[in-house]
Coordinates of C-alpha atoms in Angstrom, one line a residue:
X1 CA 23.3 2.6 -1.1
X2 CA 20.3 1.6 1.0
X3 CA 17.1 0.6 -0.8
X4 CA 13.7 1.9 0.4
X5 CA 11.8 -0.9 2.2
X6 CA 8.1 -0.3 2.5
X7 CA 7.6 -3.0 5.2
X8 CA 9.6 -0.9 7.7
X9 CA 7.3 2.1 7.0
X10 CA 4.2 0.0 7.5
X11 CA 5.4 -1.4 10.8
X12 CA 6.4 2.0 12.0
X13 CA 2.9 3.5 11.1
X14 CA 1.1 0.5 12.5
X15 CA 2.8 0.9 15.9
X16 CA 1.4 4.4 16.2
X17 CA -2.2 3.2 15.8
X18 CA -2.1 0.7 18.6
X19 CA -3.8 2.9 21.1
X20 CA -2.8 4.5 24.4
X21 CA -3.0 4.1 28.1
X22 CA -2.4 6.6 30.9
X23 CA -1.3 5.3 34.3
X24 CA -0.8 7.4 37.3
X25 CA 1.5 6.2 40.2
X26 CA 2.2 7.6 43.6
X27 CA 5.6 8.0 45.2
X28 CA 5.6 4.4 46.4
X29 CA 5.1 3.2 42.8
X30 CA 1.6 2.1 43.5
X31 CA -0.9 2.4 40.7
X32 CA -3.5 5.1 41.6
X33 CA -5.4 5.6 38.4
X34 CA -5.7 4.2 34.8
X35 CA -7.2 5.9 31.8
X36 CA -7.9 3.8 28.8
X37 CA -9.4 4.9 25.5
X38 CA -12.8 3.3 26.3
X39 CA -12.9 5.3 29.5
X40 CA -12.3 8.5 27.7
X41 CA -15.0 7.7 25.1
X42 CA -17.4 6.9 27.8
X43 CA -16.7 10.1 29.6
X44 CA -17.1 12.2 26.4
X45 CA -20.4 10.4 25.5
X46 CA -21.7 11.0 29.0
X47 CA -20.6 14.6 29.1
X48 CA -22.3 15.2 25.7
X49 CA -25.5 13.5 26.8
X50 CA -25.6 15.4 30.1
X51 CA -25.1 18.7 28.3
X52 CA -27.9 17.9 25.8
X53 CA -30.1 16.9 28.7
X54 CA -29.3 20.1 30.6
X55 CA -30.0 22.4 27.6
X56 CA -33.3 20.6 26.9
X57 CA -34.3 20.8 30.5
X58 CA -33.5 24.5 30.7
X59 CA -35.5 25.2 27.5
X60 CA -38.5 23.3 28.8
X61 CA -38.4 25.0 32.2
X62 CA -38.1 28.5 30.7
X63 CA -41.1 28.0 28.4
X64 CA -43.5 26.2 30.8
X65 CA -46.1 28.3 32.6
X66 CA -45.4 29.2 36.2
X67 CA -46.7 26.8 38.8
X68 CA -46.8 29.4 41.6
X69 CA -50.1 29.5 43.5
X70 CA -52.2 32.6 42.9
X71 CA -55.7 32.5 44.3
X72 CA -58.5 33.8 42.1
X73 CA -60.3 36.7 43.7
X74 CA -63.9 35.9 44.6
X75 CA -66.4 38.7 44.0
X76 CA -67.8 40.1 47.2
X77 CA -71.4 39.6 46.2
X78 CA -70.9 35.9 46.2
X79 CA -69.8 35.7 49.8
X80 CA -72.2 34.0 52.1
X81 CA -72.6 35.3 55.7

């Protein structure tokens, strides 16, 4: 009968936590593109910051007064000939 060895379990679990790497190759087996975990985190942080900036900009633009030019009417009695 085989005995349970906890070291084998630890090494198997440890190997799943090492990280990941995505590599894309073309038909000539040339490396086209690499995606590492740091690239993914940078993308998600940038996407989140950009989304936050866009929502804030939209809220500020919708609540600010209009900057369109509208001349104030001058009363006719103030006109000088």
